[in-house]
CSV table of C-alpha atoms in Angstrom, one decimal:
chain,number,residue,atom,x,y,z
A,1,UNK,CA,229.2,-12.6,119.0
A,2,UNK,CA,232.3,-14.3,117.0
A,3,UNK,CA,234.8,-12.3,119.5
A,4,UNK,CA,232.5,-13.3,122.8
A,5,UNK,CA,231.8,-16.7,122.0
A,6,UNK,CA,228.1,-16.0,122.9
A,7,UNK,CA,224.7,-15.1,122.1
A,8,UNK,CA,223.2,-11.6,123.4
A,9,UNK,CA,220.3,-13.8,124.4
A,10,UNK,CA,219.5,-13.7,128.2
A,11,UNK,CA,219.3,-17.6,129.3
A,12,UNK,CA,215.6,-19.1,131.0
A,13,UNK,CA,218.0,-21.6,132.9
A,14,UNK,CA,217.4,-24.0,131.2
A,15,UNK,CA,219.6,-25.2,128.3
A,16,UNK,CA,217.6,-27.2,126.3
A,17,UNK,CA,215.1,-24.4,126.7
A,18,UNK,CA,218.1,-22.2,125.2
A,19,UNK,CA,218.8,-24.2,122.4
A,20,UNK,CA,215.4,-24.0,120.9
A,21,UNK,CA,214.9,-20.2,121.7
A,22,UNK,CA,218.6,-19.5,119.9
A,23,UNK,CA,220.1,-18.3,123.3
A,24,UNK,CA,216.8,-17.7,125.4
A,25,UNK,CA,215.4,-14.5,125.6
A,26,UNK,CA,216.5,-11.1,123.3
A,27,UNK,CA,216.5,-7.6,123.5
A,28,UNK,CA,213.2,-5.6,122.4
A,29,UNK,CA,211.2,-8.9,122.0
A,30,UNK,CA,207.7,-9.2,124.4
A,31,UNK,CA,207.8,-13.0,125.4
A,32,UNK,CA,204.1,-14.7,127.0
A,33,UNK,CA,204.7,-17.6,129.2
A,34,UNK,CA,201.1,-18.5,129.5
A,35,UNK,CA,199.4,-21.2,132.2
A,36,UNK,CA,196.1,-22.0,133.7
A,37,UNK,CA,196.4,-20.6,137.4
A,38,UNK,CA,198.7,-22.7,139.6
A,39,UNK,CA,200.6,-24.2,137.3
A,40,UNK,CA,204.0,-22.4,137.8
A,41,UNK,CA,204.1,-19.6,135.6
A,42,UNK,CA,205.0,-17.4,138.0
A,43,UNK,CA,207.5,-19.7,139.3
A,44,UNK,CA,209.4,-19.8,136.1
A,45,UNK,CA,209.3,-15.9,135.8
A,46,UNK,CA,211.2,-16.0,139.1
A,47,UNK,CA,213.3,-18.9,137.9
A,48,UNK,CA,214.3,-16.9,134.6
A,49,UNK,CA,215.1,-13.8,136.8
A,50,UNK,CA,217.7,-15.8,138.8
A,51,UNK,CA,219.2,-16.9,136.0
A,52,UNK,CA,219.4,-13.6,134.7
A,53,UNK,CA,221.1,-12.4,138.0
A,54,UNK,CA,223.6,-14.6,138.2
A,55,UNK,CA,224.8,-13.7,134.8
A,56,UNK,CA,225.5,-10.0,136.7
A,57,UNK,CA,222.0,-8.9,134.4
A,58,UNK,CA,220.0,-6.3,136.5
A,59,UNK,CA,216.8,-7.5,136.5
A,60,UNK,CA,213.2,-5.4,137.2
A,61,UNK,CA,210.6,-8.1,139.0
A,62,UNK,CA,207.0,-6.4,138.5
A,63,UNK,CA,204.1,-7.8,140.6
A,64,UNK,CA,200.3,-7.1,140.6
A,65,UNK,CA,199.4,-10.4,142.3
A,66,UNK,CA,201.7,-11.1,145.2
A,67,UNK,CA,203.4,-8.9,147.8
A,68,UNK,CA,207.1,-8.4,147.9
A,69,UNK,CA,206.9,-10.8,150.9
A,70,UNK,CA,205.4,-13.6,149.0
A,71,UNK,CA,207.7,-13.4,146.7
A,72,UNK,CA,210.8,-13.7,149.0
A,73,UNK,CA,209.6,-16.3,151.1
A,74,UNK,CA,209.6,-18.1,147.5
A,75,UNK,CA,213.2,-16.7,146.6
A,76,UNK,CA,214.5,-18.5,150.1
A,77,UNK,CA,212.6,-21.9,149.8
A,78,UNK,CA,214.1,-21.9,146.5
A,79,UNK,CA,217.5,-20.8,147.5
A,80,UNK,CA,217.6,-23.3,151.0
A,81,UNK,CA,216.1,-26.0,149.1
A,82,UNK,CA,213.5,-26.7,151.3
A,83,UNK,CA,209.6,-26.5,151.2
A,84,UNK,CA,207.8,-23.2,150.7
A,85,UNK,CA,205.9,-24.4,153.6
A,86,UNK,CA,208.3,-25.0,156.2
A,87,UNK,CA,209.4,-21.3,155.4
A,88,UNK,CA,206.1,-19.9,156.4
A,89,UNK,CA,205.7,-21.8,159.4
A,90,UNK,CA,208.4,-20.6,161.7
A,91,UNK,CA,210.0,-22.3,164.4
A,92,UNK,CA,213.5,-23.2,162.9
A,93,UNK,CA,216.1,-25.7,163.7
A,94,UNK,CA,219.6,-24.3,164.0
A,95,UNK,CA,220.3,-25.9,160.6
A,96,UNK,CA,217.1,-24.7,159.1
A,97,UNK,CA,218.0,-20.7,160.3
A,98,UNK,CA,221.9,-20.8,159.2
A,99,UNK,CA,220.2,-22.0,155.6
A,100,UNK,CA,218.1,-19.2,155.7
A,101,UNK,CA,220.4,-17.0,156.5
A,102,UNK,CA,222.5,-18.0,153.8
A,103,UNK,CA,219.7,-18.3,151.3
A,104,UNK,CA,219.1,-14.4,152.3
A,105,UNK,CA,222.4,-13.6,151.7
A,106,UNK,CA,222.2,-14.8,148.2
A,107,UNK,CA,219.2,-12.9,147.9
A,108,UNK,CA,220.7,-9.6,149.1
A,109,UNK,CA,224.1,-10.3,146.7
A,110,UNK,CA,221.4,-10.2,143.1
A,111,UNK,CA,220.7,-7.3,141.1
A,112,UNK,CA,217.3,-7.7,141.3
A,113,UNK,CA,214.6,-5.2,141.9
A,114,UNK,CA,211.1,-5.4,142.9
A,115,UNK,CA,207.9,-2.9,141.9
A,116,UNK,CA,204.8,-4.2,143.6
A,117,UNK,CA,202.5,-0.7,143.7
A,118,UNK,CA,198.9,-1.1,143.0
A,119,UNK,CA,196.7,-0.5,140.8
A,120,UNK,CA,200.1,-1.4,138.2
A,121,UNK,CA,199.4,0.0,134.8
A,122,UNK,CA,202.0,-0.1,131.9
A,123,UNK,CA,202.6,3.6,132.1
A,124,UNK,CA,203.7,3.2,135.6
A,125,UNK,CA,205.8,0.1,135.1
A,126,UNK,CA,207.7,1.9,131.8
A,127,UNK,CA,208.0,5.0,134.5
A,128,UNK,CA,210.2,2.6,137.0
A,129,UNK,CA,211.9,0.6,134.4
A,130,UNK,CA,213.2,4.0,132.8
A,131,UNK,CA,214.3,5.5,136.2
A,132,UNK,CA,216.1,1.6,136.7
A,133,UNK,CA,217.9,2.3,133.3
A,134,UNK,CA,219.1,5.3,133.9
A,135,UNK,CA,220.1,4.6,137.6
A,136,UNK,CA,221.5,1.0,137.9
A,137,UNK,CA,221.1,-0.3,134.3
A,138,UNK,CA,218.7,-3.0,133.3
A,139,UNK,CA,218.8,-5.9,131.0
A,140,UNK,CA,215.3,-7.7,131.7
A,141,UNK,CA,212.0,-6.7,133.1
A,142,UNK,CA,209.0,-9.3,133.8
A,143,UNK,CA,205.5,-8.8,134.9
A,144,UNK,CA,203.4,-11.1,136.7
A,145,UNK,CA,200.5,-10.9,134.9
A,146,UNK,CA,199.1,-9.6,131.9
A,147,UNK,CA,195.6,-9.4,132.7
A,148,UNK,CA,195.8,-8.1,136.4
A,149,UNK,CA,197.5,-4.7,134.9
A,150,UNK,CA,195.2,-2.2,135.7
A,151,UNK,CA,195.2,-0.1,132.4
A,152,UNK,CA,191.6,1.5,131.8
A,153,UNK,CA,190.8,1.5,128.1
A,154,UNK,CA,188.1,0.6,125.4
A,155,UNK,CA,184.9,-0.4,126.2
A,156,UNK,CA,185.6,-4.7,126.7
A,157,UNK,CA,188.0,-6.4,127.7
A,158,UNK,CA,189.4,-7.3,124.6
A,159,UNK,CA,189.8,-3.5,123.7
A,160,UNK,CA,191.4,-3.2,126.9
A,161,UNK,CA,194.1,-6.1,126.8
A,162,UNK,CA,194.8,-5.9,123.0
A,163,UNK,CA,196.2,-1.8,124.3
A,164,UNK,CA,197.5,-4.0,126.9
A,165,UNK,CA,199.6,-6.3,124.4
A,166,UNK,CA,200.6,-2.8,122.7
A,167,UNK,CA,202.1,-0.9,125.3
A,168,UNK,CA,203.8,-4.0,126.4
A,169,UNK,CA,205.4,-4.6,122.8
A,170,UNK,CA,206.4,-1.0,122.8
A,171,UNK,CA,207.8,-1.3,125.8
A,172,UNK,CA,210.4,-3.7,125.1
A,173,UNK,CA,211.1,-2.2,122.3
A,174,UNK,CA,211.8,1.7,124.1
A,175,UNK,CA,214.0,-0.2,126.8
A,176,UNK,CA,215.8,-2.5,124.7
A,177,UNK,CA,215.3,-5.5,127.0
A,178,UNK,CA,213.2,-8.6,127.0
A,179,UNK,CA,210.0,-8.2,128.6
A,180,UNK,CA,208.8,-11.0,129.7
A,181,UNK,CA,205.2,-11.5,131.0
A,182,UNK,CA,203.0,-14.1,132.2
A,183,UNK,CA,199.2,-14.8,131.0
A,184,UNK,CA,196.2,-16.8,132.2
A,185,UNK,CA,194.9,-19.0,130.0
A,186,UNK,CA,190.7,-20.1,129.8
A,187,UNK,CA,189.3,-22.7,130.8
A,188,UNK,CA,188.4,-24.3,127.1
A,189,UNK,CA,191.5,-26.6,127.4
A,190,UNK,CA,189.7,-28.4,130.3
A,191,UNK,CA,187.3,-29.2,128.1
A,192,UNK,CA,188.9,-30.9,125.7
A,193,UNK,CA,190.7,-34.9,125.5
A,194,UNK,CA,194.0,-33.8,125.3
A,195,UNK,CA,194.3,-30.6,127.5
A,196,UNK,CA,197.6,-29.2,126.1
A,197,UNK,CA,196.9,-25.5,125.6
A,198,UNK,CA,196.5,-23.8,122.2
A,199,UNK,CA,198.0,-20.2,120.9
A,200,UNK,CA,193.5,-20.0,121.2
A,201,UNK,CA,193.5,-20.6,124.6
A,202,UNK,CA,194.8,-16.9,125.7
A,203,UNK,CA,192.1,-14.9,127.5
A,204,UNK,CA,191.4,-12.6,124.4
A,205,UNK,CA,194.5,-14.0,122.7
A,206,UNK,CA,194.1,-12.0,118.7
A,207,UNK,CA,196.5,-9.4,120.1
A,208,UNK,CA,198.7,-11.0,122.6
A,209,UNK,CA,199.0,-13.8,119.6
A,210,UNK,CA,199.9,-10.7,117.1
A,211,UNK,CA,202.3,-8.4,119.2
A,212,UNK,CA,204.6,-11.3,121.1
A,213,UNK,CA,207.6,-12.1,120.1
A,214,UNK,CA,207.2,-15.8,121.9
A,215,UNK,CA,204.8,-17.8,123.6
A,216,UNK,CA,205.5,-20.6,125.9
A,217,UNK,CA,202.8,-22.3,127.5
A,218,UNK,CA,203.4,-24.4,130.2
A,219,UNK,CA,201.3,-28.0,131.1
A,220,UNK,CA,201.8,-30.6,133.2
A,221,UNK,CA,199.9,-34.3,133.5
A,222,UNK,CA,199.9,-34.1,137.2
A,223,UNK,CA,197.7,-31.0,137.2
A,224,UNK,CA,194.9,-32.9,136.0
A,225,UNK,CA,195.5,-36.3,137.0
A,226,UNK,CA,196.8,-36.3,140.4
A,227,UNK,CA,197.5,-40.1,139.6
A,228,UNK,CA,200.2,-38.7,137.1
A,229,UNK,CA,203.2,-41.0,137.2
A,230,UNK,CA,205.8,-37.9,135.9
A,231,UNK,CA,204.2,-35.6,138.9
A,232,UNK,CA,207.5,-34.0,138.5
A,233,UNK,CA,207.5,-33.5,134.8
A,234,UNK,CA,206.6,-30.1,133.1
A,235,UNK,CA,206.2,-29.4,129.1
A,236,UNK,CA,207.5,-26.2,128.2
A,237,UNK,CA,205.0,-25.6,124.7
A,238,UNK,CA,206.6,-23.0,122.2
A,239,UNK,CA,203.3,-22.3,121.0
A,240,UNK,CA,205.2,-19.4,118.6
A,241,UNK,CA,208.8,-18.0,118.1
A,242,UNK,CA,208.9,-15.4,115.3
A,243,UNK,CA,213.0,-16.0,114.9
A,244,UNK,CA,212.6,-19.9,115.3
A,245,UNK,CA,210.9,-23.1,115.3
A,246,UNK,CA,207.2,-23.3,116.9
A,247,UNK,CA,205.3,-26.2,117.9
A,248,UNK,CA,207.7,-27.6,119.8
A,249,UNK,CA,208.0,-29.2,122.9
A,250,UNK,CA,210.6,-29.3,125.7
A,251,UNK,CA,210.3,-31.1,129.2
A,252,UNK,CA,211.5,-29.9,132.5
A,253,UNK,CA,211.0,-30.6,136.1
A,254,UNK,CA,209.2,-28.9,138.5
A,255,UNK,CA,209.6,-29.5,142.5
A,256,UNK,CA,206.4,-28.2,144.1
A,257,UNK,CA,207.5,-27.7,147.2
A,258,UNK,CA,211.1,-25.6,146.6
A,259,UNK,CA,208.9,-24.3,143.8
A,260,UNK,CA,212.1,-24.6,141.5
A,261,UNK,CA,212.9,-25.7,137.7
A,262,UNK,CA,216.1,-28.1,136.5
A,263,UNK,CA,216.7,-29.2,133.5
A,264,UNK,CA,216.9,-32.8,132.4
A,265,UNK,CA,220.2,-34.3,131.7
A,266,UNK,CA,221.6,-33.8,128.5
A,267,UNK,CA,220.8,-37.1,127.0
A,268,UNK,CA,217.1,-37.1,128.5
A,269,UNK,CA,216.5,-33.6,127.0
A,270,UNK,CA,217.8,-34.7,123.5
A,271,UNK,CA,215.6,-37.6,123.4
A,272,UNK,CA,212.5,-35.8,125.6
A,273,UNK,CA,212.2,-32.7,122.9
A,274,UNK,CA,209.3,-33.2,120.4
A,275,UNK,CA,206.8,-32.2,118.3
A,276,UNK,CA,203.5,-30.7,118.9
């Protein structure tokens, strides 16, 4: 690390993110990003993966909810820097298609690999992640989520995700990379005056809480109050870190529409971090 001048950490893209994660994500640890649905957990995995790519790190993109396709048509509106929407609905300007096609490019140029079969279990995903690794190499895997795996075990669901959270932490641990996963959270949060989520908030959270590495749990104003002022502001919880701080809070920005993350300026991120 002296002779490098950096950390073996793989960066979430977002440097004051990094800075309170020592580097971002490491080898062999299971990291949760955790969010009620529609909040942008899925959007951050994706945002994460780029990241990853453009640092030349090969990068396995599992998905139980959404079809390769979905997931492109994301990758371009993020890439183009245009709306999600105006992706989908066709009919191009001249403009529009050469940012596409550039977008496409970009997209083509990332060593980044998709696994979409269904029903996804944690056997088959440790299958293709091994066959990756011997192949092409791989230095991060994420999953897209937790409790759509299809892994048949115990006889409740908490039986059945806590051999989830296992397999998941043995996972990273057999393949040496992060594995990074997201997580719904219930609905108790709603519920309560100030709707930040809770480590107790994890859909049968004792194991998930015992066998990650880090949680981050995502929440944003606007999601509740659509008269938000900060629509575009998102709090990035570390709800726990086992090599670092917990309870802390950073802000980022969300665009809806290019379904993209940035970072706030240097001096806003200094004085924006807090305390739970």
């Amino acid at each position: 690390m002296m002779e490098s001048q950096k950390t073996i950490g793989i960066s979430t893209g977002l440097p004051t993110l990094d800075r309170l994660l020592g580097g971002g994500f490491y080898p062999g640890e299971l990291a949760i990003i955790a969010a009620r649905a529609g909040l942008g957990k899925t959007t951050l995995l994706s945002h994460c993966a780029n990241q990853a790519c453009q640092k030349g790190v090969p990068v396995l993109f599992c998905s139980a909810e959404m079809d390769v396709d979905s997931i492109t048509d994301r990758e371009v509106a993020q890439h183009a820097g245009v709306s999600i929407n105006r992706i989908r609905r066709g009919n191009y300007s001249n403009k529009l298609y050469t940012q596409i096609q550039e977008a496409i490019g970009k997209i083509n140029d990332k060593p980044m690999w998709f696994y979409g079969e269904t029903p996804m279990t944690t056997d088959r995903i440790l299958q293709h992640a091994l066959g990756m690794k011997l192949r092409t190499g791989l230095g991060m895997l994420l999953i897209d989520y937790l409790g759509i795996l299809g892994d048949q075990y115990g006889r409740n669901p908490y039986e059945r995700i806590t051999y989830i959270s296992q397999q998941l932490k043995q996972m990273a641990r057999i393949l040496g990379v992060p594995v990074v996963v997201a997580a719904q959270l219930n609905r108790e949060s709603a519920a309560r005056d100030d709707k930040r989520p809770m480590l107790s908030d994890l859909r049968d959270s004792g194991a998930i809480e015992q066998d990650a590495d880090l949680v981050l749990m995502l929440y944003r104003d606007s999601y509740y109050d659509q008269a938000a002022e900060n629509d575009d502001t998102v709090e990035i919880i570390v709800a726990k870190q086992r090599q670092g701080q917990s309870n802390r809070i950073v802000k980022a920005r969300f665009n809806k529409d290019t379904q993209t993350y940035t970072d706030y300026t240097q001096g806003e991120a200094i004085e924006q971090e807090g305390m739970i």
